[in-house]
GROMACS .gro file of C-alpha atoms in nm:
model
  325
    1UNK     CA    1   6.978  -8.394  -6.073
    2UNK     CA    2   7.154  -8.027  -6.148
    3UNK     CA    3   7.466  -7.975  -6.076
    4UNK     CA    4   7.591  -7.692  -5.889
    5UNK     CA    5   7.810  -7.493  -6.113
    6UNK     CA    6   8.023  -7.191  -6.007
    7UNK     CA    7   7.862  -6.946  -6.193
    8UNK     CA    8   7.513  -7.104  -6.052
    9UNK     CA    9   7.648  -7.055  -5.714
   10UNK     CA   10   7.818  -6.722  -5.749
   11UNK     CA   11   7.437  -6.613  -5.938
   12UNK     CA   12   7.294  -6.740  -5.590
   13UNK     CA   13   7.533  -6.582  -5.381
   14UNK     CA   14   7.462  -6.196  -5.520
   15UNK     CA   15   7.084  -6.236  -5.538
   16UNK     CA   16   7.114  -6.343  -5.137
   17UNK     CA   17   7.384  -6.042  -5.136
   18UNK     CA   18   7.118  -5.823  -5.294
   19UNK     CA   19   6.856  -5.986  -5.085
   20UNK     CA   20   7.039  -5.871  -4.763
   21UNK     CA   21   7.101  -5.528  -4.882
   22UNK     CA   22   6.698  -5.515  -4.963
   23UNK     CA   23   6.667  -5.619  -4.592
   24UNK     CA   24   6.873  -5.411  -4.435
   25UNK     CA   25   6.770  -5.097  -4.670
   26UNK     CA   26   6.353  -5.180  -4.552
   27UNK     CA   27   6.490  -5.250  -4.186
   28UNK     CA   28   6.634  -4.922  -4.185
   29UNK     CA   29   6.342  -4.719  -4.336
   30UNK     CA   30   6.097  -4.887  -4.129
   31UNK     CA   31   6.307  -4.812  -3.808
   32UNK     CA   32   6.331  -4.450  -3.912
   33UNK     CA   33   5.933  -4.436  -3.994
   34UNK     CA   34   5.914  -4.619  -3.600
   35UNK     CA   35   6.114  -4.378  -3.469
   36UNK     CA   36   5.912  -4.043  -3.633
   37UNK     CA   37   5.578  -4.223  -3.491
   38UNK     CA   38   5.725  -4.249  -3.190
   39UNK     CA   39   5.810  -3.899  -3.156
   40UNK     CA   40   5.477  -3.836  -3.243
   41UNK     CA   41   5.368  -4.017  -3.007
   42UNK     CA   42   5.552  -3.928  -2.733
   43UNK     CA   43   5.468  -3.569  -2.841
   44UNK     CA   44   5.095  -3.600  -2.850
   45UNK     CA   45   5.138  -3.781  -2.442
   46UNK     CA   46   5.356  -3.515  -2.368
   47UNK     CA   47   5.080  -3.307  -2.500
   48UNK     CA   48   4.797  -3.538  -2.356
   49UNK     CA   49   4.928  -3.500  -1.992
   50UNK     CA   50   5.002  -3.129  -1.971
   51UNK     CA   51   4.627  -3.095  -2.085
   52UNK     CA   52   4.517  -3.393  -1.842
   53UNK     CA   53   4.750  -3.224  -1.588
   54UNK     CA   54   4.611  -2.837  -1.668
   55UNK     CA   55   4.209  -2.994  -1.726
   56UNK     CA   56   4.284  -3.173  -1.351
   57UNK     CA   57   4.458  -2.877  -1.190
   58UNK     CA   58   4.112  -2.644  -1.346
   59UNK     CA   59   3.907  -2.935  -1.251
   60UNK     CA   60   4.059  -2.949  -0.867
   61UNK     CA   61   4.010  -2.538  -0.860
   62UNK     CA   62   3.690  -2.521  -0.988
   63UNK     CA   63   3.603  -2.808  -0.723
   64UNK     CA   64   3.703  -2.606  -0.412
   65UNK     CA   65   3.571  -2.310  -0.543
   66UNK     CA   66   3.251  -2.483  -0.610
   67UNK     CA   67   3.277  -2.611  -0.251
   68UNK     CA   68   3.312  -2.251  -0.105
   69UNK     CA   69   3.019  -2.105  -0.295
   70UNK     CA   70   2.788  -2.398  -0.210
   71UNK     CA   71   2.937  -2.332   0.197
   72UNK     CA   72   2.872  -1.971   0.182
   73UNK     CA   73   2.506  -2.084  -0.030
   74UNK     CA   74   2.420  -2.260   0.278
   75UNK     CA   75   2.562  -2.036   0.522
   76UNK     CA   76   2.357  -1.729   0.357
   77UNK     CA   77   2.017  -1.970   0.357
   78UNK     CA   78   2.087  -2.033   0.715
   79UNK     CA   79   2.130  -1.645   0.779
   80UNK     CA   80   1.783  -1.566   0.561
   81UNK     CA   81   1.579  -1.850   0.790
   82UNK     CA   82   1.695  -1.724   1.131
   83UNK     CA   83   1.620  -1.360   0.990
   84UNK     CA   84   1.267  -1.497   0.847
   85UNK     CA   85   1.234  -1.639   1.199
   86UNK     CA   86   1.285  -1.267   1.320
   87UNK     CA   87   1.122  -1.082   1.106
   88UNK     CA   88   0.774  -1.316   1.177
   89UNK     CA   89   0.829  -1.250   1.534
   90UNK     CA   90   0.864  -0.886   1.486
   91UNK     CA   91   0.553  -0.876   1.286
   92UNK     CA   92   0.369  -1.030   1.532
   93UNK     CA   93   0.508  -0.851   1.831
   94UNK     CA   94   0.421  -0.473   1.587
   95UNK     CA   95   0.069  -0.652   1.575
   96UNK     CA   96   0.051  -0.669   1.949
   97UNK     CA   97   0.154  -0.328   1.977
   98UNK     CA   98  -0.075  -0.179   1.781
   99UNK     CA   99  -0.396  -0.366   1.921
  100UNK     CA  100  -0.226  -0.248   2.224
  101UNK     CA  101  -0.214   0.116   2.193
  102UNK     CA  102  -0.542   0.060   1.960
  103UNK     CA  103  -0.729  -0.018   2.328
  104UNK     CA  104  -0.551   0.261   2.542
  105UNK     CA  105  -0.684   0.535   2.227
  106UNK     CA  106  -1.037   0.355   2.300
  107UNK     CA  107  -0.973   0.385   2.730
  108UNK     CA  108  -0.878   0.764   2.655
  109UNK     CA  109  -1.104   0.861   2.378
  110UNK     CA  110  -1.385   0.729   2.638
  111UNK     CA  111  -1.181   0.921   2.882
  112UNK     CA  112  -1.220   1.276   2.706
  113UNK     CA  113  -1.581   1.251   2.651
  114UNK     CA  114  -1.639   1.184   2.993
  115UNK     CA  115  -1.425   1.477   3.079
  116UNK     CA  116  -1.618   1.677   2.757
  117UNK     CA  117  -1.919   1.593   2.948
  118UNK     CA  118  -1.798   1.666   3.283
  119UNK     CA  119  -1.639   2.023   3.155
  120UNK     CA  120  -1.965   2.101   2.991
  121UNK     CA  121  -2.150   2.015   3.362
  122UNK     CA  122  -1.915   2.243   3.570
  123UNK     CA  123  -1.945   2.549   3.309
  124UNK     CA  124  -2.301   2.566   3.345
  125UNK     CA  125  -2.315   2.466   3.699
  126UNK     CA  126  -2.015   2.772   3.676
  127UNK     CA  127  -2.319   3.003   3.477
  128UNK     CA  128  -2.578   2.923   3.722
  129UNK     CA  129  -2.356   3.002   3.993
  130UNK     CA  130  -2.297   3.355   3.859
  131UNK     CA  131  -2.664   3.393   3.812
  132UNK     CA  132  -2.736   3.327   4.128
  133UNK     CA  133  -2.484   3.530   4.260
  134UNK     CA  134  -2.594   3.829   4.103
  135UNK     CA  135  -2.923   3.728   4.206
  136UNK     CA  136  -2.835   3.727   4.586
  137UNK     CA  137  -2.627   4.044   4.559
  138UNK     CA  138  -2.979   4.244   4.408
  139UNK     CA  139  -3.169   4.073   4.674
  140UNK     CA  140  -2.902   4.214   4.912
  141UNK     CA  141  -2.902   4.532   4.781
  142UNK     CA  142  -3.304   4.514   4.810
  143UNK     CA  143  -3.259   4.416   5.172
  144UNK     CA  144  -3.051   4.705   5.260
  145UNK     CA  145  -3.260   4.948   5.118
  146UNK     CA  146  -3.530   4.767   5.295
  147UNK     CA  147  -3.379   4.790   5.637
  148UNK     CA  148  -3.290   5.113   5.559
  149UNK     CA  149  -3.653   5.232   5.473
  150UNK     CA  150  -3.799   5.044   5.812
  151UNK     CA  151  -3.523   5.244   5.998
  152UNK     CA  152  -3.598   5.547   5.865
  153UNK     CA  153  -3.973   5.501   5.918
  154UNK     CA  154  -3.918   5.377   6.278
  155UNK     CA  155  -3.668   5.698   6.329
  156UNK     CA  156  -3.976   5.869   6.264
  157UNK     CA  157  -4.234   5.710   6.413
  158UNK     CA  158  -4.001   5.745   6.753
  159UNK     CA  159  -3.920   6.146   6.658
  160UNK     CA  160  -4.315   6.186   6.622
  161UNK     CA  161  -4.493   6.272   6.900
  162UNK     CA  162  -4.841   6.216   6.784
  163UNK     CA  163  -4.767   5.858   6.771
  164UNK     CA  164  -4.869   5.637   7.128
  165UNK     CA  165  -4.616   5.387   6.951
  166UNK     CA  166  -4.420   5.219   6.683
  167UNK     CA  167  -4.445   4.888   6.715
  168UNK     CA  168  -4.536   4.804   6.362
  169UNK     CA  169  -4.235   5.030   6.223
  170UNK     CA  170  -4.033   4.827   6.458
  171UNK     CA  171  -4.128   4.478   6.344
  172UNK     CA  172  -4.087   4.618   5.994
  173UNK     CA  173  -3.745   4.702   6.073
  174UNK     CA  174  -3.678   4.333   6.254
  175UNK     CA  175  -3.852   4.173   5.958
  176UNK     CA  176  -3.602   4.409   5.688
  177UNK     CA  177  -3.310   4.303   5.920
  178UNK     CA  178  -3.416   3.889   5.907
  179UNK     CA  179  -3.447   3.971   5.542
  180UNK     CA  180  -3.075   4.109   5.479
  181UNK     CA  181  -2.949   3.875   5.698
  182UNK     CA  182  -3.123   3.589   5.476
  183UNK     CA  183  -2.952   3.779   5.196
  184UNK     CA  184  -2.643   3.806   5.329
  185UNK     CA  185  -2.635   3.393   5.397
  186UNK     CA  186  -2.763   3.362   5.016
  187UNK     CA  187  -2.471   3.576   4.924
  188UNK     CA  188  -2.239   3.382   5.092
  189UNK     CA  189  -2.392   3.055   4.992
  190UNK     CA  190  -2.362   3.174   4.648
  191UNK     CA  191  -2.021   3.258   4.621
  192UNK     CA  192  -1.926   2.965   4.824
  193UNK     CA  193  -2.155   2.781   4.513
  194UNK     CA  194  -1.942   2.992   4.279
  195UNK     CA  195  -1.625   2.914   4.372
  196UNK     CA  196  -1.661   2.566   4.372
  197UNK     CA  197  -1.797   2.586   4.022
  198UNK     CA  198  -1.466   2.782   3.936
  199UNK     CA  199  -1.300   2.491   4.083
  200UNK     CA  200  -1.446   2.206   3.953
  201UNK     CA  201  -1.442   2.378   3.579
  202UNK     CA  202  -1.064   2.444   3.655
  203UNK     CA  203  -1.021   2.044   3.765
  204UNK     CA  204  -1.264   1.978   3.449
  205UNK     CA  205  -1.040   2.149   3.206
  206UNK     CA  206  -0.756   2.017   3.392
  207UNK     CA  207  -0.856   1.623   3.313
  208UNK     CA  208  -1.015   1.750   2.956
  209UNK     CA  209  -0.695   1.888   2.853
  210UNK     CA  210  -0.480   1.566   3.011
  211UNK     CA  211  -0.741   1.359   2.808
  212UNK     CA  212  -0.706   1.520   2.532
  213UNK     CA  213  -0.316   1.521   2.547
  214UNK     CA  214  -0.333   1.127   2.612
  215UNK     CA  215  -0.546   1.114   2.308
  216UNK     CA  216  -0.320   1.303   2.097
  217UNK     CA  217  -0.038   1.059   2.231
  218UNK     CA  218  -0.195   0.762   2.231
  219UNK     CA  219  -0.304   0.820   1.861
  220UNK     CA  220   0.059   0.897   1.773
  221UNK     CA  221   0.179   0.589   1.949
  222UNK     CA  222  -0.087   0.398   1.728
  223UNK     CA  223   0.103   0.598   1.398
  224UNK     CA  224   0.431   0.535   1.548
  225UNK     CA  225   0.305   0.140   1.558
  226UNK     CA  226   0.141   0.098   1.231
  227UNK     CA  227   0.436   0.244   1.103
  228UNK     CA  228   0.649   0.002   1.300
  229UNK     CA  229   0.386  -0.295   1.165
  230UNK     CA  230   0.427  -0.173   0.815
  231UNK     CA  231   0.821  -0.145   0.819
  232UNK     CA  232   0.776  -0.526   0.981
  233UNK     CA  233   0.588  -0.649   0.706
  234UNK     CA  234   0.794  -0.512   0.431
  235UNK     CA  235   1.100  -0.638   0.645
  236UNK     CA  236   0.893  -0.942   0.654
  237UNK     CA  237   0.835  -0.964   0.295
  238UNK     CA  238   1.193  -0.854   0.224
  239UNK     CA  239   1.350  -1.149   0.417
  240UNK     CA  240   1.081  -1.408   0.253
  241UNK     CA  241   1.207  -1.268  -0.111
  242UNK     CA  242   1.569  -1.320   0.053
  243UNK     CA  243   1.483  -1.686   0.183
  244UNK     CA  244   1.336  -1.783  -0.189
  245UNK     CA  245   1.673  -1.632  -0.337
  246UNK     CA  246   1.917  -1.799  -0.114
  247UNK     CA  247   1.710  -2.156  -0.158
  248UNK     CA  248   1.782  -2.068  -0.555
  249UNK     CA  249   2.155  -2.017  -0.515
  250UNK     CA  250   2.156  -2.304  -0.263
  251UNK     CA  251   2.030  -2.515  -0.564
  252UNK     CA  252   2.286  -2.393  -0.804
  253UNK     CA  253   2.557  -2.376  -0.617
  254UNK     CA  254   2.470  -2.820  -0.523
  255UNK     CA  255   2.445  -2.785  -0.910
  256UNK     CA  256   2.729  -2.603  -1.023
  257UNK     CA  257   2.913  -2.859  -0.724
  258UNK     CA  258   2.765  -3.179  -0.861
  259UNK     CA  259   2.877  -3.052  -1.214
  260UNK     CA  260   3.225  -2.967  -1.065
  261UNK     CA  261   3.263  -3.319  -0.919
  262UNK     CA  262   3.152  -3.463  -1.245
  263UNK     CA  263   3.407  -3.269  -1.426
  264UNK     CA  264   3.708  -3.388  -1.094
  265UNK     CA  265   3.593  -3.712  -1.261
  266UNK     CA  266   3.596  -3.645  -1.611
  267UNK     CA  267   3.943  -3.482  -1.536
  268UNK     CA  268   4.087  -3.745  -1.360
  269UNK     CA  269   3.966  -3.989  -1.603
  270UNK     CA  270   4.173  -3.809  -1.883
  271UNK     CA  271   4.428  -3.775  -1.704
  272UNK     CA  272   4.449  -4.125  -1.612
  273UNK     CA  273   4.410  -4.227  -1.961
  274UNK     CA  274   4.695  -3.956  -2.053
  275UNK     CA  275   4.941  -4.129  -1.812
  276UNK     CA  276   4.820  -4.457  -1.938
  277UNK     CA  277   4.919  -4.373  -2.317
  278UNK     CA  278   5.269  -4.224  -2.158
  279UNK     CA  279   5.305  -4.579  -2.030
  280UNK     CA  280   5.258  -4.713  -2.301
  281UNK     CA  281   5.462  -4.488  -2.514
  282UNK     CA  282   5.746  -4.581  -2.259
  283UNK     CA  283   5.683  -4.941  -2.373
  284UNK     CA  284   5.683  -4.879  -2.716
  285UNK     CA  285   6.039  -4.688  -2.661
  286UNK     CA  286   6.163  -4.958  -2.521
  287UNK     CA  287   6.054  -5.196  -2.772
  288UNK     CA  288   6.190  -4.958  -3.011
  289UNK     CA  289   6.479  -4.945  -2.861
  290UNK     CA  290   6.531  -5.351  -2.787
  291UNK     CA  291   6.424  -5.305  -3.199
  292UNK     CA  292   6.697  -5.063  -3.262
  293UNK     CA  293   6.954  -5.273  -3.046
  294UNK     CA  294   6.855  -5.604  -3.246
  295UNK     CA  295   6.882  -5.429  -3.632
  296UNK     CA  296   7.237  -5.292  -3.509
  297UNK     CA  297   7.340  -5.655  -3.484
  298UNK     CA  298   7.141  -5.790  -3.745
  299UNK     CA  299   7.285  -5.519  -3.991
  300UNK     CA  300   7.618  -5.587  -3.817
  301UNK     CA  301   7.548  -5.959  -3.902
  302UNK     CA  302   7.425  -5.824  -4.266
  303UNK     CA  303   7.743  -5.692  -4.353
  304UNK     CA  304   7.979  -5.968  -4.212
  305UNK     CA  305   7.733  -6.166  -4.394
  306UNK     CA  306   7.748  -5.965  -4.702
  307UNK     CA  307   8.170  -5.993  -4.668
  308UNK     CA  308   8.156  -6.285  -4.636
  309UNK     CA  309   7.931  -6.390  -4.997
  310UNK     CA  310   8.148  -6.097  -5.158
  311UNK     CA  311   8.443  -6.288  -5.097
  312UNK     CA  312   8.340  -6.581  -5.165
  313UNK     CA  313   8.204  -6.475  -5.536
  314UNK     CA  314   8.545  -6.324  -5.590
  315UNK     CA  315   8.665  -6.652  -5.506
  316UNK     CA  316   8.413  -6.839  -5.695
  317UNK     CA  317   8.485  -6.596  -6.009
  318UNK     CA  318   8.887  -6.658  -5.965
  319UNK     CA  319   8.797  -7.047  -5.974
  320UNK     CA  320   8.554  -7.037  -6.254
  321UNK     CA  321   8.780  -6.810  -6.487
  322UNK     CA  322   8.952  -7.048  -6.752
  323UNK     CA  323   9.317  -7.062  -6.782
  324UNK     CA  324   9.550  -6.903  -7.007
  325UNK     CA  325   9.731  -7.141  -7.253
   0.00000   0.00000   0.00000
């Protein structure tokens, strides 16, 4: 069995002295290594949460306005169907007008030829009318110089005294005056004959030119209509162009919204995982700290500790060194 010596126990005592000054030496550099991670640390979740924070705050933006686009998207398809709605409805009612004013240019195009037909009968019932006039007044004229002849001739028969009597010159004369008077009635007849032919071509023209105005019209109407259809259907086609664009943006803006929710989430997400690493740097601070506390009483300890073997080695020495003679 060895037996402790002085010197064996003052060797012991410094290598535990040196052994504690090792500790405390590595218990200090590791602390300060602890401490510069855990400034890094706490700077990177500082860092992580005012990006989580600014990604959430973008994310939370972009969300609403991704809600307001897809609100007005829907709004604006809702405005494009009821306008589609309209537009079909004015299409159809230009149709209707047009097949409408389509039948009264057929009514009045039947119209003027009747009235074509009827102005062409009362100008040459007017010409025949004129001819027979004319007619009436030679055989009037003929008449009087016929009762003027048998006149004369029975003036003379009755201023002749050779004659027993003039019975024949007076039937002439009788017969000349039944003759003018037939004339006269033909006259009359006649121009009665001709002024109703000046009337009925003046109530002829009358309905030709009203037909033909009502034509004229009618036919505009029938421009003014197609025109009308044809602004319809391009209104029409318009609107459908309009209905196909604001079903597109309806789609992109559910898109760009169902994107924008997936990013709330992916947002939220980091940040949640930003404040969890903050927690967690919080706990590692405190266990720092608590680490920090303990090596301040542990190197506290160290050096009492460390007093302590220092004096006694100096005690140890004083014992082991011989005496003087």
């Amino acid at each position: 069995m060895m037996t402790a010596t002085p010197r064996k126990i003052i060797q012991v005592l410094g290598d535990l002295q040196k052994e504690l000054a090792l500790w405390d030496m590595t218990a200090q550099e590791t602390l300060e290594i602890a401490n510069f991670q855990q400034r890094q640390m706490l700077e990177q979740s500082s860092q992580s949460m005012r990006v989580g924070q600014i990604v959430a705050d973008r994310a939370k933006t972009d969300q609403h306005q991704a809600d307001a686009v897809k609100l007005e998207a829907e709004r604006f398809e809702a405005t494009t169907t009821d306008a589609l709605l309209n537009a079909e409805a004015l299409v159809k009612q230009a149709t209707q007008i047009v097949s409408a004013t389509q039948q009264v240019v057929s009514y009045w195009d039947a119209e003027l030829a009747e009235a074509r037909a009827w102005l062409a009968r009362a100008q040459t019932r007017l010409q025949v009318a004129k001819v027979a006039l004319d007619a009436a007044q030679r055989q009037l004229s003929l008449a009087k110089y016929q009762l003027d002849e048998a006149v004369r001739r029975y003036n003379a028969c009755q201023n002749d005294a050779n004659r027993r009597h003039c019975r024949n010159e007076a039937a002439a004369v009788q017969a000349a005056e039944g003759v003018l008077h037939l004339a006269m009635v033909t006259v009359e007849l006649a121009q009665v004959e001709l002024n109703a032919a000046l009337i009925e071509v003046q109530q002829a023209t009358q309905r030709f030119n009203c037909c033909t105005q009502s034509v004229a019209i009618t036919q505009n109407a029938v421009s003014a209509a197609t025109q009308a259809q044809t602004w319809a259907e391009d209104s029409l086609n318009q609107t459908e162009r309009a209905v196909e664009s604001s079903k597109t943006v309806n789609n992109a803006s559910a898109t760009v919204n169902r994107l924008a929710a997936q990013q709330t989430k992916v947002a939220n997400n980091l940040l949640a995982e930003a404040k969890q690493q903050w927690r967690l740097t919080e706990e590692a601070q405190s266990h720092l700290n608590s680490a920090e506390a303990s090596y301040e009483s542990a190197r506290l300890l160290s050096q009492d500790g460390q007093g302590f073997l220092s004096d006694r080695v100096d005690q140890l020495t004083q014992y082991d060194r011989p005496e003087p003679l």
